[in-house]
Coordinates of C-alpha atoms in Angstrom, one line a residue:
M19 CA -0.2 -0.4 0.2
A20 CA 1.3 3.2 -1.0
S21 CA 0.2 6.1 1.2
D22 CA 1.2 9.6 2.8
P23 CA 2.0 9.4 6.3
E24 CA 1.3 13.2 6.3
Q25 CA -1.6 13.6 4.8
P26 CA -4.9 13.5 7.1
P27 CA -7.3 10.8 5.5
R28 CA -10.3 12.3 4.0
S29 CA -13.3 12.5 5.4
S30 CA -16.5 10.3 5.1
L31 CA -19.3 12.9 4.0
H32 CA -21.7 10.1 5.9
E33 CA -20.1 12.1 8.6
V34 CA -22.0 15.6 9.2
Q35 CA -21.0 18.5 11.4
N36 CA -24.4 20.2 13.1
S37 CA -23.9 24.4 12.0
G38 CA -27.3 25.4 13.8
D39 CA -30.0 24.0 11.1
V40 CA -27.5 23.2 8.7
Q41 CA -25.5 19.8 8.0
M42 CA -22.5 20.3 6.1
P43 CA -20.4 17.6 4.9
L44 CA -16.5 17.3 6.4
L45 CA -14.8 17.7 3.5
N46 CA -11.2 18.1 5.3
G47 CA -10.8 15.1 7.6
G48 CA -12.4 11.4 7.8
Q49 CA -12.4 7.8 7.9
F50 CA -11.7 6.6 4.5
S51 CA -7.8 6.1 2.9
D52 CA -7.5 6.8 -0.8
N53 CA -5.6 3.6 -0.8
Y54 CA -4.0 2.4 -4.0
S55 CA -1.7 -0.1 -5.7
V56 CA 1.8 1.7 -7.2
L57 CA 1.4 -0.1 -10.3
A58 CA -2.1 -0.2 -10.5
A59 CA -1.9 4.0 -10.2
V60 CA 0.7 4.6 -13.0
L61 CA -1.2 2.7 -15.7
P62 CA -3.8 5.4 -15.7
F63 CA -0.8 7.9 -16.2
L64 CA 1.2 6.4 -19.0
F65 CA -1.7 6.3 -21.7
P66 CA -2.8 9.5 -21.1
A67 CA 1.2 11.0 -20.9
L68 CA 1.7 9.4 -24.7
G69 CA -0.1 12.3 -25.5
G70 CA 2.2 14.6 -24.3
L71 CA 5.0 12.5 -25.7
L72 CA 4.0 13.1 -29.0
Y73 CA 3.5 16.7 -28.7
G74 CA 7.0 17.1 -27.3
Y75 CA 8.0 15.1 -30.0
D76 CA 6.8 16.6 -33.0
I77 CA 8.5 19.7 -31.9
G78 CA 11.7 18.4 -31.7
A79 CA 11.1 16.4 -35.0
T80 CA 10.1 19.5 -36.8
S81 CA 13.2 21.2 -36.3
C82 CA 15.1 18.7 -38.2
A83 CA 11.9 18.0 -41.0
T84 CA 12.1 21.1 -41.8
I85 CA 15.7 21.3 -42.9
S86 CA 15.3 17.9 -44.4
V87 CA 12.7 18.5 -46.6
E88 CA 14.1 22.0 -47.7
S89 CA 17.8 20.3 -48.8
A90 CA 17.9 19.2 -52.9
T91 CA 19.8 16.4 -52.3
L92 CA 17.7 14.7 -49.3
S93 CA 14.4 15.8 -49.5
G94 CA 13.0 13.4 -52.0
V95 CA 10.6 15.7 -53.4
S96 CA 10.6 18.0 -56.5
W97 CA 9.1 21.0 -54.2
Y98 CA 12.2 20.8 -51.8
D99 CA 12.2 24.6 -52.9
L100 CA 10.5 26.3 -50.1
S101 CA 9.4 30.0 -49.2
S102 CA 9.5 31.5 -45.7
V103 CA 5.7 31.5 -45.8
E104 CA 5.8 27.5 -46.8
I105 CA 8.0 26.6 -43.7
G106 CA 6.3 28.6 -41.6
L107 CA 3.2 26.8 -42.4
I108 CA 4.7 23.3 -42.0
T109 CA 6.4 24.3 -38.3
S110 CA 3.2 26.0 -37.4
G111 CA 0.4 24.0 -38.6
S112 CA 0.3 21.9 -35.7
L113 CA 0.1 24.7 -34.0
Y114 CA -3.6 25.6 -35.7
G115 CA -4.5 22.4 -35.5
A116 CA -4.0 22.4 -31.3
L117 CA -6.0 25.5 -31.6
I118 CA -9.0 23.9 -33.3
G119 CA -8.4 21.0 -31.4
S120 CA -9.4 23.4 -28.0
V121 CA -12.5 24.7 -29.5
L122 CA -13.6 21.1 -30.4
A123 CA -12.8 19.7 -26.8
F124 CA -15.0 22.7 -25.6
N125 CA -18.3 21.3 -26.9
I126 CA -17.2 17.3 -26.9
A127 CA -15.3 16.6 -23.8
D128 CA -18.2 16.9 -21.1
I129 CA -20.3 14.9 -23.6
I130 CA -18.3 12.2 -25.0
G131 CA -15.8 11.4 -21.4
R132 CA -12.2 11.8 -20.8
R133 CA -11.3 8.2 -21.9
W134 CA -13.2 8.7 -25.4
E135 CA -11.6 12.2 -25.9
L136 CA -8.3 10.5 -25.5
I137 CA -8.9 7.6 -27.7
S138 CA -9.9 10.0 -30.3
S139 CA -7.2 12.1 -30.2
A140 CA -4.9 8.7 -30.8
I141 CA -6.6 8.2 -33.9
V142 CA -6.3 11.7 -34.8
Y143 CA -2.6 11.6 -34.4
L144 CA -2.5 8.4 -36.2
I145 CA -4.2 9.9 -39.3
G146 CA -1.8 13.0 -39.0
A147 CA 1.1 11.4 -38.7
I148 CA 0.4 9.2 -41.8
V149 CA -0.9 11.7 -43.8
T150 CA 2.1 14.1 -42.9
A151 CA 4.5 11.2 -43.6
L152 CA 3.3 9.8 -47.4
A153 CA 2.4 13.6 -48.2
P154 CA 2.6 14.0 -51.8
D155 CA 3.0 17.5 -52.2
L156 CA 3.2 20.6 -49.8
P157 CA -1.1 21.0 -49.1
I158 CA -1.0 17.6 -48.2
M159 CA 1.6 17.5 -46.0
V160 CA 0.5 20.9 -44.1
I161 CA -2.9 19.3 -44.0
G162 CA -1.7 16.4 -41.8
R163 CA 0.7 18.6 -39.8
V164 CA -2.9 20.6 -39.1
V165 CA -5.0 17.2 -38.0
F166 CA -1.9 16.3 -36.2
G167 CA -2.2 19.1 -34.5
I168 CA -6.0 18.7 -33.5
G169 CA -5.0 15.7 -31.9
I170 CA -2.6 17.9 -29.8
G171 CA -5.4 19.9 -28.9
L172 CA -7.6 17.0 -27.7
A173 CA -4.9 15.3 -26.1
M174 CA -3.3 18.4 -24.0
H175 CA -7.3 19.1 -23.2
A176 CA -7.8 15.1 -22.1
A177 CA -4.6 14.3 -20.8
P178 CA -4.6 16.6 -17.6
M179 CA -7.8 16.1 -16.7
Y180 CA -8.2 12.3 -16.8
I181 CA -5.0 12.0 -14.8
A182 CA -6.4 14.2 -12.4
E183 CA -9.8 12.7 -11.9
T184 CA -8.2 9.3 -11.6
A185 CA -5.0 9.9 -9.3
P186 CA -4.9 9.4 -6.2
S187 CA -4.7 12.5 -4.6
Q188 CA -1.4 11.7 -2.4
I189 CA 0.6 11.8 -6.0
R190 CA -1.6 14.1 -8.4
G191 CA 0.4 16.7 -8.5
R192 CA 3.6 14.2 -8.9
L193 CA 1.6 12.2 -12.1
I194 CA 0.2 15.2 -13.7
S195 CA 3.8 16.8 -13.5
L196 CA 4.9 13.9 -14.6
K197 CA 3.4 14.7 -18.0
E198 CA 5.5 17.8 -18.7
F199 CA 8.3 15.2 -17.9
F200 CA 6.9 13.5 -21.0
I201 CA 6.6 16.5 -23.1
V202 CA 10.0 17.6 -23.0
L203 CA 11.2 13.6 -23.5
G204 CA 9.7 13.8 -26.4
M205 CA 10.9 16.7 -27.6
V206 CA 14.7 15.3 -26.8
A207 CA 13.7 11.9 -28.6
G208 CA 12.3 14.4 -31.9
Y209 CA 15.9 16.0 -31.5
G210 CA 18.2 12.7 -31.6
I211 CA 16.0 10.9 -33.9
G212 CA 15.7 13.7 -36.6
S213 CA 19.6 14.6 -35.8
L214 CA 20.0 10.4 -36.9
L215 CA 17.8 11.1 -39.9
V216 CA 18.1 13.8 -41.3
S217 CA 21.1 13.1 -43.7
I218 CA 18.8 10.2 -45.0
V219 CA 17.1 10.6 -48.5
G220 CA 13.3 11.2 -47.2
G221 CA 14.3 11.4 -44.0
W222 CA 11.4 13.9 -43.0
R223 CA 9.1 11.0 -43.8
Y224 CA 10.5 8.8 -41.6
M225 CA 10.7 11.7 -39.0
Y226 CA 7.3 12.2 -38.9
G227 CA 6.2 8.1 -39.6
A228 CA 7.8 7.4 -36.2
S229 CA 4.8 8.7 -34.4
V230 CA 2.5 5.9 -36.0
P231 CA 3.5 2.9 -33.2
L232 CA 3.4 5.5 -30.5
A233 CA -0.5 6.7 -31.6
V234 CA -1.1 2.8 -31.6
I235 CA -0.1 2.0 -28.4
M236 CA -1.9 5.4 -27.2
G237 CA -4.8 4.5 -28.9
I238 CA -4.6 0.6 -27.6
G239 CA -4.0 1.6 -23.9
M240 CA -6.6 4.3 -23.4
W241 CA -9.3 1.5 -24.8
W242 CA -7.8 -1.0 -22.2
L243 CA -8.2 1.4 -19.2
P244 CA -11.5 2.3 -17.8
E245 CA -13.4 5.7 -17.7
S246 CA -12.7 8.3 -15.0
P247 CA -15.3 7.5 -11.7
R248 CA -15.8 11.2 -11.6
W249 CA -17.1 11.7 -14.9
I250 CA -19.3 9.0 -14.5
L251 CA -20.6 9.9 -11.2
L252 CA -21.2 13.4 -12.8
R253 CA -23.7 12.1 -15.5
A254 CA -25.7 9.8 -12.3
I255 CA -26.3 13.3 -10.3
Q256 CA -27.0 14.9 -13.3
G257 CA -29.7 12.4 -14.4
K258 CA -28.2 11.4 -17.7
G259 CA -28.5 7.3 -16.6
N260 CA -29.4 4.8 -14.0
M261 CA -28.0 5.9 -11.0
N262 CA -27.8 2.5 -9.6
D263 CA -25.8 1.3 -13.1
L264 CA -24.0 4.4 -12.9
K265 CA -22.8 4.1 -9.2
Q266 CA -21.6 -0.2 -9.7
N267 CA -19.7 1.2 -12.9
A268 CA -17.8 4.0 -11.1
I269 CA -16.8 1.2 -8.3
S270 CA -15.9 -1.3 -11.3
C271 CA -13.5 1.7 -12.5
L272 CA -11.9 2.5 -9.2
F273 CA -10.8 -0.8 -8.5
R274 CA -9.3 -0.8 -11.9
L275 CA -7.7 2.3 -11.2
R276 CA -6.3 1.6 -8.0
G277 CA -5.8 -2.2 -7.6
T278 CA -6.8 -4.9 -5.1
I279 CA -5.5 -3.0 -2.2
I280 CA -8.5 -0.6 -2.5
G281 CA -10.3 -3.4 -0.7
D282 CA -14.3 -3.0 0.5
S283 CA -13.6 0.6 0.7
A284 CA -14.5 1.4 -2.8
P285 CA -18.2 1.4 -2.5
A286 CA -17.9 3.9 0.2
L287 CA -15.1 6.0 -2.0
V288 CA -17.8 6.2 -4.7
D289 CA -20.4 7.4 -2.2
E290 CA -18.4 10.0 -0.8
M291 CA -17.5 11.3 -3.6
L292 CA -21.3 11.3 -4.8
D293 CA -22.2 13.2 -1.5
E294 CA -19.5 15.8 -2.5
L295 CA -20.2 16.5 -5.7
S296 CA -23.9 16.8 -4.4
Y297 CA -23.0 19.7 -2.2
V298 CA -21.1 21.3 -3.9
G299 CA -23.5 21.7 -6.5
E300 CA -22.6 19.3 -9.3
E301 CA -25.8 18.2 -10.3
K302 CA -26.8 21.6 -12.3
E303 CA -26.3 21.3 -15.7
A304 CA -23.4 23.7 -16.6
T305 CA -24.1 26.6 -19.0
F306 CA -21.8 28.5 -21.2
L307 CA -22.2 32.3 -19.3
E308 CA -21.9 30.3 -16.0
M309 CA -18.0 30.1 -16.8
F310 CA -17.4 33.9 -16.3
H311 CA -19.5 34.2 -13.2
G312 CA -19.0 33.4 -9.4
K313 CA -16.5 30.5 -8.2
C314 CA -16.1 29.3 -12.1
K315 CA -15.1 32.9 -13.3
K316 CA -12.8 32.9 -10.2
A317 CA -11.4 29.1 -11.7
L318 CA -11.1 30.9 -15.3
V319 CA -9.0 33.7 -14.2
I320 CA -6.3 31.2 -12.2
G321 CA -6.4 28.9 -14.8
A322 CA -6.3 30.6 -17.9
G323 CA -4.0 33.6 -16.1
L324 CA -1.4 30.8 -15.1
V325 CA -1.0 29.6 -18.6
L326 CA -1.0 33.2 -20.3
F327 CA 1.8 34.1 -17.9
Q328 CA 3.5 30.9 -19.0
Q329 CA 3.8 31.7 -22.7
I330 CA 4.2 35.5 -22.7
T331 CA 6.9 35.3 -20.2
G332 CA 9.1 34.6 -23.2
Q333 CA 9.1 31.2 -23.2
P334 CA 8.9 30.3 -26.7
S335 CA 11.5 33.2 -27.8
V336 CA 14.3 32.7 -25.1
L337 CA 14.9 29.3 -26.6
Y338 CA 15.2 30.7 -30.0
Y339 CA 18.3 32.5 -28.9
A340 CA 19.8 29.4 -27.4
A341 CA 22.2 28.4 -30.2
S342 CA 23.7 31.9 -31.0
I343 CA 24.3 32.0 -27.0
F344 CA 26.2 28.8 -27.0
Q345 CA 28.0 29.8 -30.6
S346 CA 28.9 33.3 -29.0
A347 CA 30.6 31.7 -25.7
G348 CA 32.7 29.2 -28.0
F349 CA 30.8 26.2 -27.7
S350 CA 31.5 23.7 -30.3
A351 CA 28.3 22.3 -30.5
A352 CA 26.7 26.0 -30.8
S353 CA 27.5 25.2 -34.8
D354 CA 25.2 22.7 -35.1
A355 CA 21.8 23.3 -33.6
T356 CA 20.3 20.4 -33.0
R357 CA 23.2 19.1 -30.5
V358 CA 22.4 22.9 -28.7
S359 CA 18.8 21.8 -28.8
I360 CA 19.3 17.9 -27.1
V361 CA 21.9 19.5 -24.5
L362 CA 19.2 21.6 -23.6
G363 CA 16.4 19.6 -23.6
L364 CA 18.2 17.2 -21.4
F365 CA 18.7 20.0 -18.8
K366 CA 15.1 20.6 -19.1
L367 CA 14.4 16.9 -18.3
V368 CA 16.3 17.0 -15.2
M369 CA 14.7 20.1 -14.3
T370 CA 11.5 18.8 -14.7
G371 CA 12.2 15.6 -12.8
V372 CA 13.1 18.0 -9.8
A373 CA 9.7 19.5 -9.5
V374 CA 7.9 15.9 -10.4
L375 CA 10.0 14.6 -6.7
V376 CA 8.9 17.5 -5.0
V377 CA 5.8 19.1 -6.0
D378 CA 3.4 16.7 -3.6
R379 CA 5.8 17.7 -0.8
L380 CA 6.4 21.1 -0.9
G381 CA 3.5 22.1 -2.9
R382 CA 2.7 24.4 -6.0
R383 CA 2.9 27.6 -4.6
P384 CA 6.5 27.4 -3.4
L385 CA 7.6 26.0 -6.6
L386 CA 6.0 28.5 -8.6
L387 CA 6.9 31.4 -6.5
T388 CA 10.8 30.3 -6.7
G389 CA 10.9 29.6 -10.3
V390 CA 9.0 32.6 -11.4
S391 CA 11.8 34.7 -9.2
G392 CA 14.2 32.8 -10.7
M393 CA 13.1 33.5 -14.6
V394 CA 12.8 37.5 -13.7
I395 CA 16.3 37.6 -12.6
S396 CA 17.9 35.6 -15.8
L397 CA 15.5 37.9 -18.0
F398 CA 16.8 41.0 -16.9
L399 CA 20.6 39.2 -17.0
L400 CA 19.3 38.4 -21.1
G401 CA 18.3 42.3 -21.6
S402 CA 21.5 43.5 -20.3
Y403 CA 23.6 41.0 -21.8
Y404 CA 22.5 42.4 -25.1
L405 CA 22.4 45.5 -24.2
F406 CA 25.6 46.2 -21.8
F407 CA 27.4 43.3 -21.7
D408 CA 27.7 41.6 -25.3
D409 CA 31.4 41.2 -24.5
T410 CA 30.7 38.7 -21.8
P411 CA 28.7 35.8 -23.3
A412 CA 29.1 33.8 -20.0
V413 CA 26.6 35.8 -18.1
A414 CA 23.9 34.8 -21.1
V415 CA 24.9 31.3 -20.7
I416 CA 24.0 31.3 -17.1
A417 CA 20.9 33.5 -17.9
L418 CA 20.0 31.0 -20.6
L419 CA 20.4 27.8 -18.4
A420 CA 18.6 29.7 -15.4
Y421 CA 16.0 30.8 -17.3
V422 CA 15.5 27.0 -18.8
G423 CA 15.9 25.6 -15.4
C424 CA 13.5 27.8 -13.4
Y425 CA 10.8 27.6 -16.1
Q426 CA 10.8 23.8 -16.0
F427 CA 10.1 23.5 -12.3
S428 CA 7.5 26.4 -12.0
F429 CA 5.6 27.5 -14.9
G430 CA 6.1 24.3 -17.4
P431 CA 4.5 21.6 -14.9
I432 CA 2.7 23.4 -12.3
G433 CA 0.7 25.1 -15.1
W434 CA -0.8 22.3 -16.6
L435 CA -1.4 20.7 -13.0
M436 CA -3.2 23.8 -11.7
I437 CA -5.7 24.0 -15.0
S438 CA -6.3 20.4 -14.4
E439 CA -7.1 20.4 -10.6
I440 CA -9.3 24.2 -10.3
F441 CA -12.3 24.1 -12.3
P442 CA -15.2 22.5 -10.8
L443 CA -15.9 19.2 -12.2
R444 CA -19.5 19.9 -14.2
L445 CA -17.6 22.8 -15.7
R446 CA -13.6 21.2 -15.9
G447 CA -13.8 20.3 -19.6
R448 CA -15.2 23.3 -20.8
G449 CA -12.9 25.2 -18.1
L450 CA -10.0 23.5 -19.2
S451 CA -10.3 23.8 -22.9
I452 CA -10.6 27.9 -22.2
A453 CA -7.2 27.4 -20.7
V454 CA -5.6 25.2 -23.4
L455 CA -7.1 27.6 -26.3
V456 CA -5.4 30.2 -24.5
N457 CA -1.8 28.3 -23.8
F458 CA -2.1 28.0 -27.6
A459 CA -3.0 31.4 -28.7
A460 CA -0.6 33.1 -26.2
N461 CA 2.4 30.8 -28.0
A462 CA 1.3 31.6 -31.5
L463 CA 1.0 35.5 -30.4
V464 CA 4.7 35.3 -28.8
T465 CA 6.2 33.4 -31.4
F466 CA 5.0 35.5 -34.2
S467 CA 5.2 38.3 -32.6
F468 CA 8.9 38.4 -31.3
S469 CA 10.6 39.1 -34.4
P470 CA 8.8 42.3 -35.7
L471 CA 9.8 43.4 -32.0
E472 CA 13.3 42.4 -32.0
A473 CA 13.8 44.2 -35.1
W474 CA 12.2 47.3 -33.9
L475 CA 13.2 47.4 -30.5
G476 CA 16.2 45.2 -30.2
A477 CA 16.6 41.9 -28.2
G478 CA 17.7 43.5 -25.1
I479 CA 14.3 45.8 -24.8
V480 CA 12.3 42.4 -25.6
F481 CA 13.7 40.3 -22.4
Y482 CA 13.2 43.5 -20.5
I483 CA 9.7 43.6 -21.1
F484 CA 9.5 40.0 -20.8
G485 CA 11.1 40.2 -17.3
A486 CA 8.5 43.1 -16.6
I487 CA 5.7 40.8 -17.4
A488 CA 7.5 37.8 -15.6
V489 CA 7.2 40.5 -12.4
A490 CA 3.8 40.6 -13.2
S491 CA 3.0 37.1 -13.0
L492 CA 4.8 36.9 -9.6
V493 CA 2.1 39.6 -8.2
F494 CA -0.9 37.2 -9.6
I495 CA 0.6 34.2 -8.2
F496 CA 1.1 35.6 -5.0
F497 CA -2.2 37.5 -4.7
I498 CA -4.4 34.9 -6.8
V499 CA -3.1 31.2 -6.7
P500 CA -4.1 29.0 -4.0
E501 CA -2.3 26.0 -2.7
T502 CA -3.8 22.8 -4.1
K503 CA -1.2 20.6 -2.3
G504 CA -3.2 17.3 -0.7
L505 CA -6.6 18.1 -1.1
T506 CA -9.1 15.9 -2.9
L507 CA -10.7 17.7 -6.4
E508 CA -13.9 18.3 -4.6
E509 CA -11.9 20.0 -1.5
I510 CA -10.1 22.4 -3.7
E511 CA -14.0 23.2 -5.4
T512 CA -14.7 23.9 -1.6
K513 CA -11.8 25.7 -0.3
C514 CA -9.8 27.5 -3.1
I515 CA -12.4 29.0 -5.5

C-alpha cells in the first residue's frame, strides 16, 4: 500500500457537522484513506501521458524535418524549394490544429468523457502522422500537420483531466507534473531521432512516421483503461443514466484504477464522491455563461492566467536565441543547432524531474514563486547582456540555463497541473478547453510577434519587457493562485475557489 503519512485521511461525507440547522459535509478529514497499488495507479497515467510525449516529439522532430524537406539532395521531392512562409506553415501547422482541437474539446469533452476524448486524440494523431509522412505535395503535408495538431489539442485537454480525476490525491501533483516530463522527453527524442535521420533521403517522412506506433499504443492503452469515475458520477447526479448502474460502473472503474488493495472501501469512496459532488452543486447542468460568474469565473482567472503568463514571459522566444548564445560563448557544439537543442532538452528533463519529485511535498505555490523569481532575474540578465555586456557571453549562458531551469520546475509543469485541478467538475471540460486555447493562442502570439518586436526594439529591450511581465506574473501568483497540495478535487472546489 502506498500512502502519505503527512496527509490526513479524507472525510466520510456520511459524517456531518451541525452548524445551526445546516448539515455540512466534512470535506477536510475523515475515515476512508485513498489506498492504491502503485502499478495500478501508474498505468492510468502512462497512456494519457503518451499524448504529451507525441506533442513533444512533434516539436523536436519538426525542427529537423524542415532541414530535411528543404534539401535539394535529401528531401526526395521536387518541391523542396520552399519559401519562408511555406516553411512557417509546416512548423506552425500543428499549432493551428491545436487551436482547432481546443475549440472542439470545449463542445465534446463533457459529452463523450475523458477516455473517449483521448482515444479520439490517438486516432487523430495516427491519421495526421500517416498523412504527413506520405504527403505527395506541400498542401497535403500541411493538412497532415494541422490534423496532427488537432490531436495535440485534444490530448493536451483530456490528458491532465483524466490523470487528475483518476490519480490518488497523494500523488496527483507528481503524476500530472510527470506529464510535462513526458513532453520534454518527447522533445529530446524528436531532436535525437531527427538528427539521426536528417542525412537520409526522405528522412522527414521517417521522422513524422515514427509517431505512428506511439499513437497506436496510446489508442490501445486508452481503450483498455476504464473511464474516470468522477465523470461517471457527474452523469449520475445530473440524471444522465440510471443512478445504480452508473454507481456500480464507477465502483468497478475505481477497483481497476486503484488495484485490489482498495478492498471493500471502493463503494464507500464512491458514495463519498457522490455526496461531495451533490454538496458543491454539481448536479446542476453547466451553461456557457456560468463560466464567467462566481467561483467558475475565479477558476477561469486562475487557470487561464497561469497558462497565459506561462507563454508571455517569453518561453518560446528565449529558446530561439539558444544556439547563438552558445556559439558566442565558444562551445564547439553551438555550430550545430540540433546538438544545442538536445543539450537544452536534457537539462529541461532534469529540472522537470526535480519538480516531479518535490511538487507533492513542497506544494504548488512555493515552486511557482521560486521558479518565476528566478525567471525574472534571468530575463533581466539576458536583456542586460544584449544591451551592455555583449562581450561577456558567460552572462548570457548562465542566464539562459537559469531561465530554462526555473521555467521547468515552475510554469512548465505547475501550469498544466493547476488547470487540471482548479475547475469544478461539471465545468472542468469547458474550463480546461478555454485554458488550453489560451495557452496555444498565447504561444502563437509570442512566436509570431517576437521577430518584428526584436527588429523594432532590439533583443535587449524585448527581454526587459518579458522580465517586466514575469514580475506581473509573480504578483498574480502571490495574490491569486491558491495552494492545492494534498487536497481532493472536491476539497479544492470547496476551499480554494
